[in-house]
Coordinates of C-alpha atoms in Angstrom, one line a residue:
M684 CA -45.4 -2.0 -50.8
A685 CA -41.8 -4.1 -50.3
K686 CA -40.0 -1.2 -52.0
K687 CA -41.1 0.9 -49.2
L688 CA -40.5 -1.8 -46.5
K689 CA -37.0 -2.4 -47.8
G690 CA -36.5 1.5 -47.6
K691 CA -37.5 1.9 -44.2
L692 CA -35.8 -1.4 -43.3
V693 CA -32.4 0.5 -44.8
N694 CA -32.5 3.6 -43.0
S695 CA -33.4 1.5 -39.6
K696 CA -31.2 0.9 -36.5
G697 CA -30.1 -2.3 -35.4
L698 CA -29.3 -5.4 -37.4
K699 CA -32.2 -6.0 -39.5
G700 CA -31.3 -2.2 -40.7
A701 CA -27.4 -3.4 -41.3
L702 CA -28.7 -6.6 -43.0
A703 CA -31.1 -4.5 -45.3
R704 CA -27.9 -2.2 -46.3
L705 CA -25.6 -5.0 -46.9
T706 CA -28.0 -6.6 -49.4
T707 CA -28.8 -3.3 -50.8
K708 CA -25.2 -2.8 -51.6
E709 CA -24.8 -6.4 -53.0
E710 CA -27.3 -6.0 -55.4
I711 CA -26.2 -2.4 -56.4
I712 CA -22.5 -4.5 -57.2
K713 CA -24.1 -7.1 -59.0
K714 CA -25.9 -4.8 -61.4
T715 CA -22.9 -2.5 -61.9
E716 CA -21.1 -6.0 -62.5
K717 CA -23.7 -6.8 -65.3
S718 CA -23.5 -3.7 -66.7
M719 CA -19.7 -4.0 -67.0
E720 CA -20.1 -7.0 -68.4
I721 CA -22.9 -5.9 -71.0
Q722 CA -20.5 -2.9 -71.7
K723 CA -17.4 -5.6 -72.3
D724 CA -19.5 -8.0 -74.6
K725 CA -20.6 -4.7 -76.6
Q726 CA -17.2 -3.5 -77.0
A727 CA -15.9 -7.3 -77.6
L728 CA -18.2 -7.1 -80.4
K729 CA -17.5 -3.8 -82.0
E730 CA -13.7 -4.8 -82.2
K731 CA -14.5 -8.1 -83.9
S732 CA -16.6 -6.2 -86.3
I733 CA -14.0 -3.8 -87.1
K734 CA -11.4 -6.5 -87.2
S735 CA -13.5 -8.8 -89.6
G736 CA -14.4 -5.2 -91.7
K737 CA -10.6 -5.1 -92.1
R738 CA -10.1 -8.5 -93.1
N739 CA -12.8 -8.2 -95.6
K740 CA -11.6 -5.3 -96.7
K741 CA -7.9 -6.9 -97.2
K742 CA -9.6 -9.7 -98.8
A743 CA -11.7 -7.7 -101.1
Q744 CA -8.3 -5.7 -102.0
N745 CA -6.6 -8.8 -102.6
Q746 CA -9.1 -10.2 -104.7
Q747 CA -9.2 -7.2 -107.0
I748 CA -5.5 -7.7 -107.5
Q749 CA -5.4 -10.5 -108.4
Q750 CA -8.7 -10.1 -110.6
K751 CA -7.2 -7.1 -112.2
G752 CA -3.5 -9.2 -112.7
L753 CA 0.2 -7.9 -112.1
Q754 CA 1.7 -5.1 -114.1
P755 CA 5.4 -5.5 -113.2
F756 CA 6.9 -2.2 -114.6
N757 CA 6.3 1.5 -114.5
I758 CA 5.6 3.9 -117.2
D759 CA 9.3 5.3 -116.7
D760 CA 11.0 1.9 -116.8
K761 CA 13.3 1.0 -119.4
L762 CA 12.0 -2.4 -121.1
L763 CA 13.5 -4.7 -123.3
L764 CA 10.9 -7.0 -125.1
V765 CA 11.9 -10.2 -126.5
G766 CA 10.5 -13.3 -128.6
E767 CA 8.0 -11.0 -130.1
G768 CA 5.6 -12.9 -132.7
D769 CA 3.4 -10.6 -134.4
F770 CA 4.5 -7.9 -131.9
S771 CA 0.9 -7.5 -130.5
F772 CA 2.0 -7.2 -127.0
A773 CA 4.0 -4.4 -127.4
V774 CA 1.2 -2.7 -129.5
S775 CA -1.1 -3.5 -126.4
I776 CA 1.5 -1.9 -123.7
I777 CA 1.9 1.4 -125.3
K778 CA -1.9 1.7 -126.2
E779 CA -2.7 1.0 -122.8
N780 CA 0.0 3.6 -121.7
F781 CA 1.9 1.5 -119.2
I782 CA 5.5 2.2 -120.7
K783 CA 6.7 5.5 -122.8
P784 CA 7.3 4.4 -126.7
E785 CA 11.0 6.0 -126.1
N786 CA 11.5 3.1 -123.3
L787 CA 10.6 0.6 -125.0
I788 CA 13.0 -2.2 -127.1
A789 CA 10.6 -4.6 -129.0
T790 CA 12.4 -7.4 -130.5
S791 CA 11.8 -10.7 -132.4
F792 CA 13.7 -14.2 -132.8
D793 CA 13.0 -14.2 -136.8
S794 CA 13.6 -11.6 -139.5
K795 CA 11.1 -9.0 -140.7
D796 CA 10.6 -10.8 -143.8
E797 CA 9.6 -14.1 -141.9
I798 CA 7.5 -12.7 -139.1
I799 CA 5.3 -10.9 -142.5
Q800 CA 5.3 -14.9 -143.7
K801 CA 4.1 -15.9 -140.5
Y802 CA 1.8 -13.2 -139.2
P803 CA -0.3 -11.2 -142.5
T804 CA -1.2 -8.3 -140.0
V805 CA 1.9 -7.6 -138.7
E806 CA 2.9 -4.9 -140.6
Q807 CA -0.1 -3.2 -139.3
N808 CA 1.8 -3.6 -135.5
L809 CA 4.9 -2.7 -136.8
N810 CA 3.8 1.0 -138.3
F811 CA 2.2 1.9 -135.4
L812 CA 5.2 0.9 -133.1
I813 CA 7.1 3.0 -135.3
D814 CA 5.1 6.3 -135.4
E815 CA 4.9 5.8 -131.7
G816 CA 9.0 5.9 -131.8
V817 CA 9.3 2.4 -130.5
Q818 CA 12.6 0.7 -131.3
L819 CA 12.3 -2.5 -133.5
L820 CA 14.5 -5.1 -133.9
H821 CA 14.9 -8.8 -135.7
S822 CA 16.7 -11.9 -135.6
I823 CA 17.1 -11.2 -132.0
D824 CA 18.1 -14.4 -130.1
A825 CA 17.0 -14.4 -126.2
T826 CA 19.3 -17.1 -125.4
D827 CA 22.2 -14.8 -127.1
L828 CA 21.3 -11.0 -126.7
V829 CA 24.6 -9.7 -126.3
S830 CA 25.7 -10.9 -129.5
S831 CA 22.8 -10.7 -131.5
L832 CA 22.4 -7.0 -130.0
K833 CA 25.8 -6.2 -130.9
L834 CA 26.6 -4.9 -127.7
N835 CA 30.0 -7.1 -127.5
T836 CA 30.9 -4.7 -130.0
T837 CA 29.9 -1.6 -128.2
A838 CA 32.0 -2.3 -125.7
K839 CA 35.0 -3.7 -127.4
N840 CA 38.8 -3.6 -125.8
K841 CA 37.0 -1.5 -123.0
K842 CA 36.7 -3.6 -119.7
K843 CA 34.8 -0.9 -117.7
A844 CA 32.9 0.6 -121.1
K845 CA 28.9 0.9 -120.4
A846 CA 27.3 -0.5 -123.7
R847 CA 24.1 1.1 -125.3
L848 CA 20.9 0.8 -125.9
F849 CA 18.7 3.9 -125.4
S850 CA 19.6 7.0 -126.7
D851 CA 19.5 8.5 -123.4
N852 CA 22.0 5.8 -122.4
R853 CA 19.9 5.0 -119.6
N854 CA 19.8 1.6 -117.4
L855 CA 17.6 -1.2 -118.5
D856 CA 15.4 -1.9 -115.9
Y857 CA 13.5 -5.1 -117.2
I858 CA 13.7 -7.8 -119.9
M859 CA 10.7 -9.6 -120.6
F860 CA 9.9 -12.9 -122.2
N861 CA 6.3 -13.8 -122.7
F862 CA 5.7 -17.7 -123.1
P863 CA 8.7 -19.0 -124.2
H864 CA 8.6 -21.6 -126.7
T865 CA 11.2 -23.5 -129.0
G866 CA 8.8 -24.0 -131.5
K867 CA 10.0 -27.5 -132.3
G868 CA 7.1 -29.8 -130.9
I869 CA 8.7 -32.4 -129.7
K870 CA 6.4 -35.3 -128.4
D871 CA 8.3 -36.7 -126.4
V872 CA 7.1 -34.7 -122.6
D873 CA 10.7 -35.5 -121.1
R874 CA 13.0 -34.5 -124.0
N875 CA 10.0 -31.3 -124.3
I876 CA 10.5 -30.0 -120.9
I877 CA 14.7 -30.6 -121.0
D878 CA 14.4 -28.5 -124.3
H879 CA 12.5 -25.7 -122.6
Q880 CA 14.5 -25.8 -119.3
K881 CA 17.5 -25.5 -121.8
L882 CA 15.7 -22.2 -123.6
V883 CA 14.8 -20.6 -120.1
L884 CA 18.4 -21.1 -118.7
N885 CA 20.0 -19.6 -121.3
Y886 CA 17.5 -17.0 -121.2
F887 CA 18.8 -16.3 -117.8
K888 CA 22.4 -16.2 -118.6
S889 CA 21.6 -13.8 -121.6
C890 CA 19.7 -11.4 -119.0
R891 CA 22.7 -11.2 -116.8
A892 CA 25.2 -10.7 -119.7
V893 CA 22.8 -7.8 -120.9
F894 CA 22.5 -6.2 -117.4
N895 CA 26.4 -6.5 -117.0
L896 CA 27.1 -4.2 -120.1
V897 CA 24.6 -2.0 -120.2
N898 CA 23.9 -1.2 -116.5
N899 CA 27.6 -0.3 -116.0
D900 CA 27.9 2.9 -114.4
M901 CA 31.6 3.1 -113.5
E902 CA 32.0 5.9 -115.7
N903 CA 29.0 8.5 -114.0
D904 CA 31.7 10.1 -112.2
F905 CA 33.2 11.8 -115.4
A906 CA 30.8 10.8 -118.3
G907 CA 27.3 11.9 -116.7
Y908 CA 25.5 9.0 -117.7
A909 CA 22.1 9.0 -115.7
S910 CA 20.9 5.7 -113.9
S911 CA 17.3 4.5 -113.1
A912 CA 18.7 2.8 -109.7
V913 CA 16.4 -0.5 -109.9
N914 CA 17.6 -3.0 -107.7
E915 CA 21.3 -1.3 -107.7
N916 CA 20.8 -1.1 -111.5
K917 CA 21.1 -4.9 -111.7
G918 CA 17.5 -5.2 -113.5
K919 CA 15.2 -7.6 -113.5
I920 CA 13.7 -10.7 -115.7
L921 CA 10.7 -11.1 -116.2
L922 CA 9.2 -14.5 -117.6
T923 CA 5.6 -15.3 -118.5
L924 CA 4.4 -19.0 -118.4
F925 CA 0.9 -20.6 -118.4
E926 CA -0.1 -22.1 -115.4
G927 CA 0.0 -26.4 -115.0
E928 CA 1.9 -28.9 -116.8
P929 CA 4.3 -29.4 -118.6
Y930 CA 5.2 -25.8 -117.5
T931 CA 5.8 -26.4 -114.0
S932 CA 8.2 -29.2 -114.6
W933 CA 10.3 -26.2 -116.2
N934 CA 11.4 -26.0 -112.4
I935 CA 11.9 -21.9 -113.4
K936 CA 13.0 -21.1 -109.7
I937 CA 15.4 -23.6 -109.6
L938 CA 16.8 -22.4 -113.2
G939 CA 16.7 -18.6 -112.3
R940 CA 18.4 -19.8 -108.6
S941 CA 21.2 -21.2 -110.8
E942 CA 22.3 -18.1 -112.5
D943 CA 21.7 -16.5 -108.9
Y944 CA 18.0 -14.9 -109.5
K945 CA 15.5 -15.6 -107.5
V946 CA 11.7 -14.8 -107.3
E947 CA 11.0 -11.2 -105.9
R948 CA 7.0 -11.6 -106.8
S949 CA 4.7 -13.3 -109.0
G950 CA 1.1 -12.4 -110.1
K951 CA -1.6 -13.5 -112.3
F952 CA -1.3 -12.8 -116.3
S953 CA -4.7 -10.9 -116.9
W954 CA -5.4 -10.9 -120.6
Q955 CA -7.8 -8.1 -119.7
M956 CA -5.4 -6.0 -119.2
F957 CA -3.6 -6.3 -122.6
P958 CA -6.6 -6.4 -124.7
D959 CA -4.7 -6.2 -128.4
Y960 CA -2.4 -8.9 -127.3
H961 CA -2.6 -11.9 -129.4
H962 CA -0.9 -15.0 -128.2
R963 CA -0.3 -17.2 -131.4
R964 CA 2.0 -20.4 -132.1
T965 CA 5.6 -20.2 -132.3
N966 CA 6.0 -21.5 -135.8
S967 CA 2.2 -20.3 -137.4
V968 CA -0.4 -17.8 -137.5
R969 CA -2.8 -20.1 -135.8
D970 CA -4.1 -19.5 -132.3
T971 CA -3.3 -22.1 -129.6
T972 CA -5.7 -25.2 -129.3
K973 CA -7.0 -23.4 -126.5
P974 CA -7.9 -20.1 -126.8
A975 CA -5.5 -17.8 -124.7
S976 CA -8.1 -16.2 -122.7
E977 CA -9.2 -19.3 -121.3
R978 CA -6.0 -20.4 -120.0
D979 CA -4.7 -19.1 -116.8
A980 CA -0.9 -17.9 -116.6
R981 CA 1.2 -16.2 -114.4
I982 CA 3.9 -13.5 -114.5
Y983 CA 7.3 -14.0 -112.6
V984 CA 9.7 -11.1 -111.9
F985 CA 13.0 -12.1 -111.0
E986 CA 16.0 -10.2 -109.2
Q987 CA 19.7 -11.1 -109.0
F988 CA 21.2 -11.7 -105.5
T989 CA 24.1 -12.7 -104.2
K990 CA 24.5 -16.3 -101.8
K991 CA 25.4 -13.9 -98.9
D992 CA 22.7 -11.6 -99.2
D993 CA 20.2 -14.8 -99.7
K994 CA 22.1 -16.3 -96.4
R995 CA 21.1 -13.2 -94.5
K996 CA 17.4 -12.8 -95.9
K997 CA 16.6 -16.4 -95.1
T998 CA 17.7 -15.6 -91.7
D999 CA 15.7 -13.0 -91.0
D1000 CA 12.9 -15.4 -91.9
S1001 CA 11.9 -13.2 -95.5
D1002 CA 11.4 -15.4 -98.4
S1003 CA 10.6 -13.4 -101.4
D1004 CA 9.4 -16.4 -103.6
N1005 CA 5.7 -16.5 -104.3

């Protein structure tokens, strides 16, 4: 009845009709605005849901990556592995197809006789690697690689000569040292830290010297050398450490920067990714006090930089340390 009455008033003439039409118009406007607000709220909720979904997806991907761990090199990269004990890490990366056998040189600090005495099962690993075609070298000092690899004799009296590591004469992409340790067992904490800082510092120096010789492409134009073009052929240094003390106090980032190397990236070292790898004590066959698989560890990738490049990157507000 009220609707009919209202309809008549709207259609009527005079003041009553005008007021009725105005009231109707205001009601229509209010309904329209309310409908628009509802649509706006729905759109906002939809956008929020999409953003939340993207964040959750990204978070899940990051968690998956962290859970999986960092695998820093590709299958076609050239890798020099130093400081191997029972050579189980080398076995693992070959079995997991992380790198081609012909692209890997695996070395130990001890002689072959010494590692056989320390690790009774090592011969099985050595035989596997030899059958696969991996280069194995012993008595190689990670802090004096040029001399122990005899690279200095390769380029003797040739200032611009390129030293040879691989049969195809390709450049070296990575040098990797897993869980460096002097094996001295120094009980004094401060002395122990200093001793290992010296080890890591000399490792950086040694790596840089190797890259300077092996990745020297000055003769490319007339000798036809192939190159891998990683970080402008400078090569990268890999270092794996346990998390926490005393390793944090080694200050490896500071040590790296002192030799013009900075952390390009770092990531979790996942023991599950290297199932055949058995971390051993430096001076015996026994496992470490706490099982390695229960200890958090991290892989650091160091790249060479110049002071000029570093200053430019800082100006651009892009810190590459992780």
